[in-house]
Coordinates of C-alpha atoms and ligand atoms in Angstrom, one line a residue:
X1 CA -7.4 118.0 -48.2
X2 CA -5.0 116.2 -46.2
X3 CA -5.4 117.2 -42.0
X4 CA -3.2 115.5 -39.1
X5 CA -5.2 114.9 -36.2
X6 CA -3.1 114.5 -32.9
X7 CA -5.1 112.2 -30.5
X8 CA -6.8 109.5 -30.6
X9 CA -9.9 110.1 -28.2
X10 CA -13.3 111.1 -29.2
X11 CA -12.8 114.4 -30.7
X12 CA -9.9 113.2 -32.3
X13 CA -11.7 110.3 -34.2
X14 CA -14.6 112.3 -34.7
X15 CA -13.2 114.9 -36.7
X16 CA -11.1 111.8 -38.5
X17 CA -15.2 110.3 -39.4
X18 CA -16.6 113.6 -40.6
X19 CA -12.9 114.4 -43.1
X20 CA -13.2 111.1 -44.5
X21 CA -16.7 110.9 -44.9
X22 CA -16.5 114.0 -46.7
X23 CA -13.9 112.8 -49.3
X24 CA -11.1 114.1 -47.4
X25 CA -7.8 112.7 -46.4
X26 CA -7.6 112.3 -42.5
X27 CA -4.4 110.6 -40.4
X28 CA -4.8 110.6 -36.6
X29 CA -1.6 109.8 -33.8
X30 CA -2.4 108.6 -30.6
X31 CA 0.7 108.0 -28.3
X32 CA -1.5 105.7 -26.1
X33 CA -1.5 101.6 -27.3
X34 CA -5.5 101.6 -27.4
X35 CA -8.0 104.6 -28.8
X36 CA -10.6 106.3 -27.4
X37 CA -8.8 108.1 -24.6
X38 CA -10.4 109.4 -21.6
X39 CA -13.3 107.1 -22.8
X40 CA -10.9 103.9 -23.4
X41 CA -11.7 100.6 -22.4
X42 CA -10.0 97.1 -20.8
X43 CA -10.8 93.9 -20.4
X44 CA -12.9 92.2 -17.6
X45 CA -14.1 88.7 -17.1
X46 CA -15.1 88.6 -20.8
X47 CA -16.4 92.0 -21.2
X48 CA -14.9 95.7 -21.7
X49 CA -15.1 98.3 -19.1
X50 CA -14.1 102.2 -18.9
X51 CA -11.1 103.2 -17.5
X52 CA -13.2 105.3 -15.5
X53 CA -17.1 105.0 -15.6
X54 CA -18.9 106.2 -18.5
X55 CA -22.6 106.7 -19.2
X56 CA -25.1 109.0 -21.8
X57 CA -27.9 111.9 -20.4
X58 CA -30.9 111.8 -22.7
X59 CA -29.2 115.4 -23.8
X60 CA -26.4 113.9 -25.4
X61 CA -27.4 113.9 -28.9
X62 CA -24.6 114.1 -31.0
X63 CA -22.9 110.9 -30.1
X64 CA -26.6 109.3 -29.6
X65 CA -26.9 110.1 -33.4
X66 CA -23.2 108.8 -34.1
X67 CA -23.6 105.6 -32.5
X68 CA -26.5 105.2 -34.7
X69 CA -24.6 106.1 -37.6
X70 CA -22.4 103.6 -36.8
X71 CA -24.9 101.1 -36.7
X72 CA -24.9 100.5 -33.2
X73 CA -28.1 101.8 -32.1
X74 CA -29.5 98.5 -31.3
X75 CA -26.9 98.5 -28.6
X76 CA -27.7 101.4 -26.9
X77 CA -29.8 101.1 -23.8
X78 CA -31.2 103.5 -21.7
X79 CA -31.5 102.4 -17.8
X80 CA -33.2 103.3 -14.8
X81 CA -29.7 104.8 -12.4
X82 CA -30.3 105.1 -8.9
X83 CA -28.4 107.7 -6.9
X84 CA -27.5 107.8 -2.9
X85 CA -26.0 110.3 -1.0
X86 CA -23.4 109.2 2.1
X87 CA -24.0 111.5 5.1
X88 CA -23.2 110.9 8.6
X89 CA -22.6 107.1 7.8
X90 CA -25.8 106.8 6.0
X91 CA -26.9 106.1 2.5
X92 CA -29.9 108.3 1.6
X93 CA -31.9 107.3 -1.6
X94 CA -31.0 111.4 -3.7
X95 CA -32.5 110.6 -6.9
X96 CA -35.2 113.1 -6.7
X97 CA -37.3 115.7 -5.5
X98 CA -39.4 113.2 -3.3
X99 CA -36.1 112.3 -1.7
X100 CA -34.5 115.8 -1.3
X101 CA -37.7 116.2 1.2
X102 CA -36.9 113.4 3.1
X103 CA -33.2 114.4 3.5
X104 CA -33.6 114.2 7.2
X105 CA -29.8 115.9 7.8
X106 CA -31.4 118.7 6.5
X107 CA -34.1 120.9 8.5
X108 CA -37.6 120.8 6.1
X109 CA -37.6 124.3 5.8
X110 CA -33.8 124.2 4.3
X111 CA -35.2 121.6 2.3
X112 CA -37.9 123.6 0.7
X113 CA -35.4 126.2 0.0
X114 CA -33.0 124.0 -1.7
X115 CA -36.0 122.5 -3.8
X116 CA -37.7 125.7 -5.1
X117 CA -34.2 127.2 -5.8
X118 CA -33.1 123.9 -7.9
X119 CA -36.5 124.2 -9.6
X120 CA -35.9 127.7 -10.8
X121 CA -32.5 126.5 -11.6
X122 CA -34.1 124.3 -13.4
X123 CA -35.9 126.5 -15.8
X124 CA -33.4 129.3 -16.4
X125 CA -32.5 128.9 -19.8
X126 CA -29.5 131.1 -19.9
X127 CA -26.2 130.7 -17.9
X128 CA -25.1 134.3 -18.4
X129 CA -26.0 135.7 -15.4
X130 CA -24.1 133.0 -13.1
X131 CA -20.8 133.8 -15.2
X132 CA -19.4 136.4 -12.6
X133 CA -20.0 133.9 -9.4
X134 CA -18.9 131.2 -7.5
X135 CA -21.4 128.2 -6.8
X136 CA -20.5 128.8 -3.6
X137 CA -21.3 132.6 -3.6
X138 CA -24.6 131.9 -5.2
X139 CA -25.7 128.6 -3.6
X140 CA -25.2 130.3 0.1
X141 CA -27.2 132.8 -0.5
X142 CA -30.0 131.5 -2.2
X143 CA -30.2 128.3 -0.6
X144 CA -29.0 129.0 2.6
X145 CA -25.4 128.1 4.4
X146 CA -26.6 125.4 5.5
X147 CA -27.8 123.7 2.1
X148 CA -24.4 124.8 0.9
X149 CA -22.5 122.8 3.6
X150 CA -24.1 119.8 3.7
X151 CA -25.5 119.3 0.3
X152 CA -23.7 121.7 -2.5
X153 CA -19.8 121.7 -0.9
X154 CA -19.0 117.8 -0.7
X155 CA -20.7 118.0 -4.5
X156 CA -18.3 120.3 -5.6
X157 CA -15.3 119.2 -3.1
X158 CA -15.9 115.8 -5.0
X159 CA -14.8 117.2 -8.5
X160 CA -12.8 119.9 -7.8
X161 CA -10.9 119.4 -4.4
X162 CA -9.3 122.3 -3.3
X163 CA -10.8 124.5 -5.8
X164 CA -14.5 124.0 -5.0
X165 CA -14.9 127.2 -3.6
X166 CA -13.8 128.6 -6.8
X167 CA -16.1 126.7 -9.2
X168 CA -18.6 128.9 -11.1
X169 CA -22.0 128.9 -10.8
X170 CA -22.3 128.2 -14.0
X171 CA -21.0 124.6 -13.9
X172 CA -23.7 123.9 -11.0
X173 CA -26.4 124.9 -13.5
X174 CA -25.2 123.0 -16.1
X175 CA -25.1 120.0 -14.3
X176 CA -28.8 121.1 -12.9
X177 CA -30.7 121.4 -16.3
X178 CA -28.4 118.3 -17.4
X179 CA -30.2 115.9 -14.8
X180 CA -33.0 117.3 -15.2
X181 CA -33.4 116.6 -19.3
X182 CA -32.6 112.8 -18.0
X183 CA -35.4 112.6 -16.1
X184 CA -39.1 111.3 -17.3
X185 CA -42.5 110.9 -16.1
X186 CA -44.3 112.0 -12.4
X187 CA -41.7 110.0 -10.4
X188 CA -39.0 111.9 -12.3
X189 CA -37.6 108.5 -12.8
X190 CA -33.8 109.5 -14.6
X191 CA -32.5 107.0 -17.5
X192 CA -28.6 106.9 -18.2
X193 CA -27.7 105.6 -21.2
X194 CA -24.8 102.9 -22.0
X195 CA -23.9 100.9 -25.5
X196 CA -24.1 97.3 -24.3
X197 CA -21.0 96.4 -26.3
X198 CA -18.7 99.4 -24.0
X199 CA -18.1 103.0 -25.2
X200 CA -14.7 100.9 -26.8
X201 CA -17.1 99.4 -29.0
X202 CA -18.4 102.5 -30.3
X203 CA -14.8 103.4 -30.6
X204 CA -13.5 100.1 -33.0
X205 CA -16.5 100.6 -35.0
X206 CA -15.7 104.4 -35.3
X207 CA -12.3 103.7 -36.4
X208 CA -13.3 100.9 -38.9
X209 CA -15.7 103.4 -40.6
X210 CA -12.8 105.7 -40.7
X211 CA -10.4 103.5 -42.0
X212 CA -12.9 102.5 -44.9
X213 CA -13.3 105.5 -45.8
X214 CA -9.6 106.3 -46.4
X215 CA -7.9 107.1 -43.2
X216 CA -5.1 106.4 -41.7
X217 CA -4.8 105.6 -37.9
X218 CA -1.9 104.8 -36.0
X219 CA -1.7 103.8 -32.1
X220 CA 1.5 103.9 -30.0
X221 CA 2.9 107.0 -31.7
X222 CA 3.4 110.3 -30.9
X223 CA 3.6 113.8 -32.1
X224 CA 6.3 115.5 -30.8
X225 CA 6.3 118.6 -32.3
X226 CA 4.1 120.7 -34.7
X227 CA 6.7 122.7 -37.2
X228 CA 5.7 125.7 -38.6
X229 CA 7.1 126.5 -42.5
X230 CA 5.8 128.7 -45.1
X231 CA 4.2 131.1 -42.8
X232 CA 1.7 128.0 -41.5
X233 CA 1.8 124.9 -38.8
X234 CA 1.0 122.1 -40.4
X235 CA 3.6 120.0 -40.3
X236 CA 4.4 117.2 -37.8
X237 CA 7.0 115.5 -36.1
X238 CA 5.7 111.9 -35.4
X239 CA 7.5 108.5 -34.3
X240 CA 5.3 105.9 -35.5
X241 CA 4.9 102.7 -33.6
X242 CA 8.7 102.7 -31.8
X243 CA 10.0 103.9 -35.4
X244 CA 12.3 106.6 -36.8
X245 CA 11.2 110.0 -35.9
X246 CA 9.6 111.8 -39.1
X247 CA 8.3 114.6 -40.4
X248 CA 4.4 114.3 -42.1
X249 CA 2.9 117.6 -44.1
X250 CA -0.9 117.9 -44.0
X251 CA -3.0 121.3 -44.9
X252 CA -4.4 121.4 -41.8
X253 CA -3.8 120.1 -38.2
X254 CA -6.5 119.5 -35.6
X255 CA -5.2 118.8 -32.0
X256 CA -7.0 117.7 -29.4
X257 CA -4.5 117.1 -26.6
X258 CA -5.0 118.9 -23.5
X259 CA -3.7 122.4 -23.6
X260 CA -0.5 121.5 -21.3
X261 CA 0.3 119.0 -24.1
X262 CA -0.3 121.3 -27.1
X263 CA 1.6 124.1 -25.4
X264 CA 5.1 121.8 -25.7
X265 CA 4.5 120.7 -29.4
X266 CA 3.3 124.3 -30.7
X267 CA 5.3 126.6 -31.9
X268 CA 5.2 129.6 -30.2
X269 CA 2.1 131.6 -30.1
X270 CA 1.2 135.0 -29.4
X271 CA 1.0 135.9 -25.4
X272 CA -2.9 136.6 -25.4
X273 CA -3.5 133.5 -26.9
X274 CA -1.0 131.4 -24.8
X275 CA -2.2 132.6 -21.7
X276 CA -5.6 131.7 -22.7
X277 CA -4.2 128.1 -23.1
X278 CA -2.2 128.4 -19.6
X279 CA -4.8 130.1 -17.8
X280 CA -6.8 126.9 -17.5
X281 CA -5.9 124.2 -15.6
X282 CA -7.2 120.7 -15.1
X283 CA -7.6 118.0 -12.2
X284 CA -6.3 114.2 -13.0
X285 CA -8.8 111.4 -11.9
X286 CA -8.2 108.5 -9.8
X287 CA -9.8 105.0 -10.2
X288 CA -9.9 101.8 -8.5
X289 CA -12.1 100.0 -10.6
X290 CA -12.7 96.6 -8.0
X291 CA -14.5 93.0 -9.8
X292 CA -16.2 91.4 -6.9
X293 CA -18.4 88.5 -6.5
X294 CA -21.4 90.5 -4.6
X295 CA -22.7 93.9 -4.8
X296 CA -21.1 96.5 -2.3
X297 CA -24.8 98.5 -2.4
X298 CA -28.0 98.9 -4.5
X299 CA -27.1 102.0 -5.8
X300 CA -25.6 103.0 -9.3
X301 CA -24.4 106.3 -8.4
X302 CA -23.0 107.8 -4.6
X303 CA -21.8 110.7 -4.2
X304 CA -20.0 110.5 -0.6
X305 CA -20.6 113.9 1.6
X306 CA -17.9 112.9 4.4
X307 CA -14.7 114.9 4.1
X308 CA -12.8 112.1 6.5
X309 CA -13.2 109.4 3.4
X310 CA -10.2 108.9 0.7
X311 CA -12.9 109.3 -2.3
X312 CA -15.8 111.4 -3.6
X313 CA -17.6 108.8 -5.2
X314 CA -18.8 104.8 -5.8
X315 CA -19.7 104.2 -9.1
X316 CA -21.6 100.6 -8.5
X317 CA -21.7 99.9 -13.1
X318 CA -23.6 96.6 -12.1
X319 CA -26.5 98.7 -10.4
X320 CA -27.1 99.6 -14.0
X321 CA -25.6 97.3 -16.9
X322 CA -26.2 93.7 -16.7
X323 CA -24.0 91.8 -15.0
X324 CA -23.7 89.2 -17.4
X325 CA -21.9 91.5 -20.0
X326 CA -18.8 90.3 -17.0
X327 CA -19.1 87.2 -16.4
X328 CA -21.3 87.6 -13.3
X329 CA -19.2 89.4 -11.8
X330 CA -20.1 93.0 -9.5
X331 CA -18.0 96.2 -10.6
X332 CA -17.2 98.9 -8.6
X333 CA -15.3 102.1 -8.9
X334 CA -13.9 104.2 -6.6
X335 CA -13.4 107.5 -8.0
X336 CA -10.8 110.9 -7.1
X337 CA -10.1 114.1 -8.7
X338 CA -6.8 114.9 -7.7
X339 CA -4.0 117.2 -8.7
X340 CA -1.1 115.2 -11.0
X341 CA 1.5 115.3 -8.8
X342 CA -0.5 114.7 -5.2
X343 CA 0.1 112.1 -3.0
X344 CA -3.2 110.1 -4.2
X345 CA -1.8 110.6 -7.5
X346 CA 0.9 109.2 -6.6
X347 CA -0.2 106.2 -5.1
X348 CA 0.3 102.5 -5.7
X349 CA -2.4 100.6 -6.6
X350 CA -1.7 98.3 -3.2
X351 CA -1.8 101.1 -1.2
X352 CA -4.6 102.8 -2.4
X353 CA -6.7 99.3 -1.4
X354 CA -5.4 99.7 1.8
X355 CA -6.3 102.8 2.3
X356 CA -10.0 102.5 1.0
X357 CA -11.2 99.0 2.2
X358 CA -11.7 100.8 5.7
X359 CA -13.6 103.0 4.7
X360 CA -15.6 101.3 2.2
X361 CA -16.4 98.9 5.5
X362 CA -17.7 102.0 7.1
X363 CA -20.7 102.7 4.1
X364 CA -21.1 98.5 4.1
X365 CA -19.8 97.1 7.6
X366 CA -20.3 93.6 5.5
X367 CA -17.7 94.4 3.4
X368 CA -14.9 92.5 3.3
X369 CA -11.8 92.7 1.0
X370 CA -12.5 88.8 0.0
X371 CA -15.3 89.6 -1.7
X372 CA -12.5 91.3 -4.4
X373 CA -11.7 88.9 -7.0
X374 CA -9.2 91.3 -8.6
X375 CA -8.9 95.4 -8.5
X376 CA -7.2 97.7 -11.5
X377 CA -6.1 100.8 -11.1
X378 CA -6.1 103.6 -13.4
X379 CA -4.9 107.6 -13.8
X380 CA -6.4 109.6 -16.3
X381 CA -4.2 112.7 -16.8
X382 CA -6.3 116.1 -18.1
X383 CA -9.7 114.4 -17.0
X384 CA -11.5 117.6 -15.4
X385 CA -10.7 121.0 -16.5
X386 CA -11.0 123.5 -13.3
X387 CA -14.2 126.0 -14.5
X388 CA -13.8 129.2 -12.2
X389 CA -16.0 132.0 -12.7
X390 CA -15.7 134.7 -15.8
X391 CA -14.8 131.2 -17.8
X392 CA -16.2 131.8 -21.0
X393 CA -14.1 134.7 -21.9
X394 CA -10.4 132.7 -21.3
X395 CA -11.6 129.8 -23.6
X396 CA -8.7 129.8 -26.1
X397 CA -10.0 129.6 -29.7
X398 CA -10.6 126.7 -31.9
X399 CA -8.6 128.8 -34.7
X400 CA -5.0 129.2 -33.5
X401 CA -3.4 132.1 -34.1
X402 CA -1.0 130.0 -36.5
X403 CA -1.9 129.2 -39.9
X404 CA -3.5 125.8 -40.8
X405 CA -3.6 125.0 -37.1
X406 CA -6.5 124.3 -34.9
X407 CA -7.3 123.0 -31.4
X408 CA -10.3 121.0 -29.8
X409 CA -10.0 120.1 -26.7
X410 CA -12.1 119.8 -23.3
X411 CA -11.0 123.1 -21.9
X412 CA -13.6 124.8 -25.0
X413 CA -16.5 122.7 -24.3
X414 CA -18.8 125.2 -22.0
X415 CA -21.0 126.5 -20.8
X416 CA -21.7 122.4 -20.9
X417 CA -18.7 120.1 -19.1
X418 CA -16.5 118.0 -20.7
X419 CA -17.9 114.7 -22.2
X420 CA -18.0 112.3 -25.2
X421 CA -21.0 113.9 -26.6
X422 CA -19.5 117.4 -26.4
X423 CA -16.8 115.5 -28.0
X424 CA -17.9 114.1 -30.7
X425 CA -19.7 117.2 -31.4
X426 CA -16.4 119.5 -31.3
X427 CA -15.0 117.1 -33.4
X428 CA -17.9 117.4 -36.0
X429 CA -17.6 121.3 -35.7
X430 CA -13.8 121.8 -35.9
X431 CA -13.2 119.6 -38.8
X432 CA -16.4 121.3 -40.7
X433 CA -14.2 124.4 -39.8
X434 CA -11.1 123.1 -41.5
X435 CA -13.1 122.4 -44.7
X436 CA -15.3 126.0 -44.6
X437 CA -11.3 127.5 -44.0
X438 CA -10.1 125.9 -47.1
X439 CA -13.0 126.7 -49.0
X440 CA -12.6 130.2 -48.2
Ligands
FAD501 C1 -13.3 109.4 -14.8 C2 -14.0 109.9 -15.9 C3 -15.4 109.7 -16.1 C4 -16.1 110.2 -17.2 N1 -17.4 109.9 -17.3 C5 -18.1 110.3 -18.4 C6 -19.4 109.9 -18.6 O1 -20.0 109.3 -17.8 N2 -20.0 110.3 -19.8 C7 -19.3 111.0 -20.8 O2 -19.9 111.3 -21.8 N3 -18.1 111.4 -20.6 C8 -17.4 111.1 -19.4 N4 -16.1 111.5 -19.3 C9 -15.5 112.4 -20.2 C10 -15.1 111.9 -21.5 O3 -14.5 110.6 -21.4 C11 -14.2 112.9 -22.1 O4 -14.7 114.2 -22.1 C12 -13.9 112.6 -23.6 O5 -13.6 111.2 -23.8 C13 -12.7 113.4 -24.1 O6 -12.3 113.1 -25.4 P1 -11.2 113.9 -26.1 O7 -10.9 113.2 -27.4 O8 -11.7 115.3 -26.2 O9 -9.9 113.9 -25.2 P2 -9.0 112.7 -24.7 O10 -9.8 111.5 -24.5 O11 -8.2 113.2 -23.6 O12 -8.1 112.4 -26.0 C14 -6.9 113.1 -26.2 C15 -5.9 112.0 -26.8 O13 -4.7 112.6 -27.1 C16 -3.7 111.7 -26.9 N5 -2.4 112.4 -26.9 C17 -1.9 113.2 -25.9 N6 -0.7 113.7 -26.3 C18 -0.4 113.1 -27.5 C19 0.7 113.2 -28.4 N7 1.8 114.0 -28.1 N8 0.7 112.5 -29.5 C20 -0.4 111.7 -29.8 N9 -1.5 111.6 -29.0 C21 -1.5 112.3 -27.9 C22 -4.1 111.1 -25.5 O14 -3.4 109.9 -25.3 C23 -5.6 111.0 -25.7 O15 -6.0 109.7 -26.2 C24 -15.4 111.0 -18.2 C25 -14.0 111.2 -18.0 C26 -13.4 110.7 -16.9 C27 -11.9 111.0 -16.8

C-alpha cells in the first residue's frame, strides 16, 4: 500500500514506523522545519530541550516499548520529580498524601476529606460515571467548597483558563489514577521518566528507522489540500520544501493535524461528522523556557494557586535531568494555556520577561533577572484540547466518512489526555486500521 501521512509529530511518525515496518509504502509532510511536533526539540548550551517540557508516567507503555524498539532504552531514565504547590506566597512540598495533611491553608478536616475522596478516586476503575459532570460539580460536593477553591480550581484554571469550570470530571480522574500508577513504595515516592538524549532523539532515531525501511519524509512542506477523485480522498496537494505545488496519490491518507487544520484541507464532510470535528476546541500553550546559571527552587514541578500571577506553572527540568546534559546550566519554564488569539498569546517574547520577572521575584525574592543567561520563547498552537463533560460521544471518528481517509489526532485520545504515549499508540492503531481496511 502506498498511505500519505500529513504531520510530522508523534502520531504522524508512528503510523509512518508501523506501515513501513510492515512492508508498506509510507510518505509523511510536515510543514514545520524540524519533526516531532508538539514534542519538538532546540538547542541549548550543548544539549536538546522541548519546546515545552516533556516527561513519561510509568503508564506510558507504548512509547516506553517504542523507544526500546528503537534501541534507545538504555537512555531512558526514570527520576525521582518533586512537586510544590504556590499558595499565599508559599511553596508547599504536594507530592503526596503525607503532604496533602500538612497543607496548612487547608483546615485538617477539609484535608481528610480531600484525601479519602482522592483515594477512592483512586481506585475507581471506570470513568463512566463522571462523563455527565463537571470537575467542578463533582469535586464541590464530595470534597467540599473549600477543597475545590483552593486546591482543585487553580489546578484546572491552570490548564484550562476560562473553561475550568467546564472541564469534566473525567479528566480529573484521569489525571488521578495517572499519578497514582507513577508512584512506588510506602513513601509513595513518584518517578517521571525522560530519554537522556531529549524526546528529539527518540524522534531522529524514529525517522531513521523509518527511512530504512522505505519511507519517505519531508520537512518544510505542506499539505494544502486533500482532493477527493473516484469516489475516495486520497490524494494530496503538497509543496515540497519551497517547491512547485503538486499533487501525490496514495490509497490511504492518515492526518493527524488538529481538527481546525484538517477541516480546511478536507473536502467537505457530512454535517454530523463536521460538527464533531468543530465541536471541540483546543487551548495554545505559552512558554518561556529561561537558561540560568542557578536554580530558581528545588522543585521539579509547581503548580502556582494565585490567580494574580501571569502563569500556571514552573517547570524547574534541572530538578530532575542532570544538568550536565546543558552545559551546567539551570532550565526553567514558565508555562500558559491560553486562547490563540489572546493578549498572552500575543505577546513578545520581551514583554512577556517583563511581565513575569516580578512575579517570579515574589515565589524567590533572590531572584534576579541576571541570573538569565538567555530566555526562548515558544507557542505551541492546538496543544490542549478543551474536555467538557458528555466528551466521549463528540469524538469524531478515526474513519472519516470519506473514502481512504482517516484522522488521528489529540482531540480522540480519551478518556486519557493528550500525550506522546497516547500518540504513539494512535499512530500504531490507525495505521493497523488502514492495513485491516485494505485487507477487507
Ligand atoms: C507544553 C506541552 C507540554 C507537554 N508535556 C508532555 C509531557 O510531559 N509528556 C507527554 O507525553 N506529552 C506531553 N505533551 C503532549 C505531547 O507533546 C503531544 O500530545 C504529542 O506530541 C502530540 O503529537 P501528535 O503527532 O498527535 O500532534 P502534533 O505534535 O501536533 O503533530 C501534528 C503535526 O502536524 C503538522 N502540520 C499541521 N498542519 C500541517 C499541514 N498542513 N501540512 C503538513 N504538516 C502539518 C504540525 O506542524 C505538527 O508537527 C505536551 C504538550 C505541550 C504542548
Amino acid at each position: 500500500m502506498r498511505v500519505g501521512i500529513i504531520g510530522g509529530g508523534v502520531a504522524g511518525l508512528a503510523a509512518a514506523h508501523h506501515l513501513t515496518k510492515a512492508g508498506h509504502f509510507a510518505e509523511v509532510f510536515e510543514v514545520a522545519p524540524f519533526f516531532g511536533g508538539q514534542a519538538s526539540t532546540f538547542d541549548v548550551f550543548g544539549g536538546r530541550l522541548e519546546r515545552g517540557y516533556h516527561h513519561l508516567f510509568i503508564s506510558d507503555t507504548s512509547i516506553t516499548e517504542l523507544i526500546e524498539e528503537l534501541g534507545l532504552g538504555d537512555k531512558l531514565e526514570w527520576l525521582q520529580s518533586s512537586v510544590g504547590f504556590y499558595h499565599g506566597g508559599k511553596i508547599w512540598d504536594f507530592a503526596n498524601p503525607r503532604d496533602l495533611l500538612l497543607f496548612k491553608p487547608l483546615p485538617i478536616l477539609d484535608r481528610i476529606r480531600v484525601g479519602l475522596w482522592t483515594l477512592i478516586l483512586q481506585k475507581t476503575k471506570s470513568y463512566k460515571k463522571f462523563e455527565g459532570v463537571t470537575a467542578q460539580a463533582w469535586l464541590t460536593s464530595h470534597m467540599g467548597k473549600k477543597g475545590y477553591e483552593v486546591i482543585w480550581e487553580p489546578l484546572l484554571r491552570g490548564k484550562f483558563g476560562e473553561y475550568h469550570d467546564k472541564i469534566g470530571m473525567t479528566w480529573i480522574w484521569n489525571k488521578v489514577t495517572l499519578r497514582v500508577a507513577s508512584r512506588k513504595g510506602a513513601g509513595q515516592i513518584e518517578r517521571l521518566g525522560y530519554p537522556m538524549g531529549s524526546f528529539g532523539e527518540v524522534i531522529d532515531v524514529l525517522a531513521e528507522h523509518i527511512v530504512r525501511q522505505g519511507g519517505q519524509l519531508h520537512t518544510s512542506s505542506s499539505v494544502s489540500k486533500v482532493v477527493e477523485s473516484d469516489g475516495s480522498a486520497t490524494t494530496l496537494e503538497v509543496q515540497i520544501d519551497g517547491g512547485e505545488p503538486e499533487r501525490r496519490e496514495y490509497d490511504a491518507v492518515i492526518a493527524t493535524t488538529p481538527s481546525y487544520v484538517f477541516t480546511r484541507l478536507a473536502p467537505p464532510m457530512p454535517q454530523e461528522y463536521t460538527e464533531k470535528l468543530e465541536g471541540i476546541n483546543y487551548l495554545s500553550a505559552v512558554l518561556m523556557v529561561l537558561v540560568m546559571d542557578r536554580p530558581f527552587t528545588n522543585k521539579y514541578w509547581m503548580n502556582i494557586a494565585d490567580p494574580t500571577m501571569p502563569f500556571v506553572a514552573l517547570i524547574e527540568h534541572t530538578n530532575m535531568i542532570d544538568k550536565d546534559l546543558y552545559g551546567g546550566k539551570h532550565i526553567l519554564y514558565i508555562s500558559n494555556y491560553p486562547n490563540r488569539g489572546s493578549k498572552l498569546y500575543e505577546m513578545s517574547a520581551e514583554d512577556l520577561m517583563d511581565l513575569f520577572v516580578p512575579h517570579l521575584q515574589k515565589i524567590n525574592p533572590d531572584f534576579d533577572r541576571s541570573w538569565v543567561i538567555e530566555y526562548h520563547h515558544h507557542r505551541l498552537d492546538g496543544a490542549q484540547p478543551i474536555v467538557g463533560t458528555n466528551y466521549e460521544a463528540g469524538i469524531p471518528e478515526h474513519r472519516t466518512p470519506l473514502s481512504g481517509l482517516y484522522l488521528a489526532n489529540t482531540t480522540q485520545i480519551y478518556p486519557e489526555d493528550r500525550g506522546t504515549n497516547y500518540s504513539v499508540r494512535m499512530g500504531l492503531q490507525v495505521a493497523q486500521m488502514v492495513l485491516d481496511d485494505a485487507s477487507d
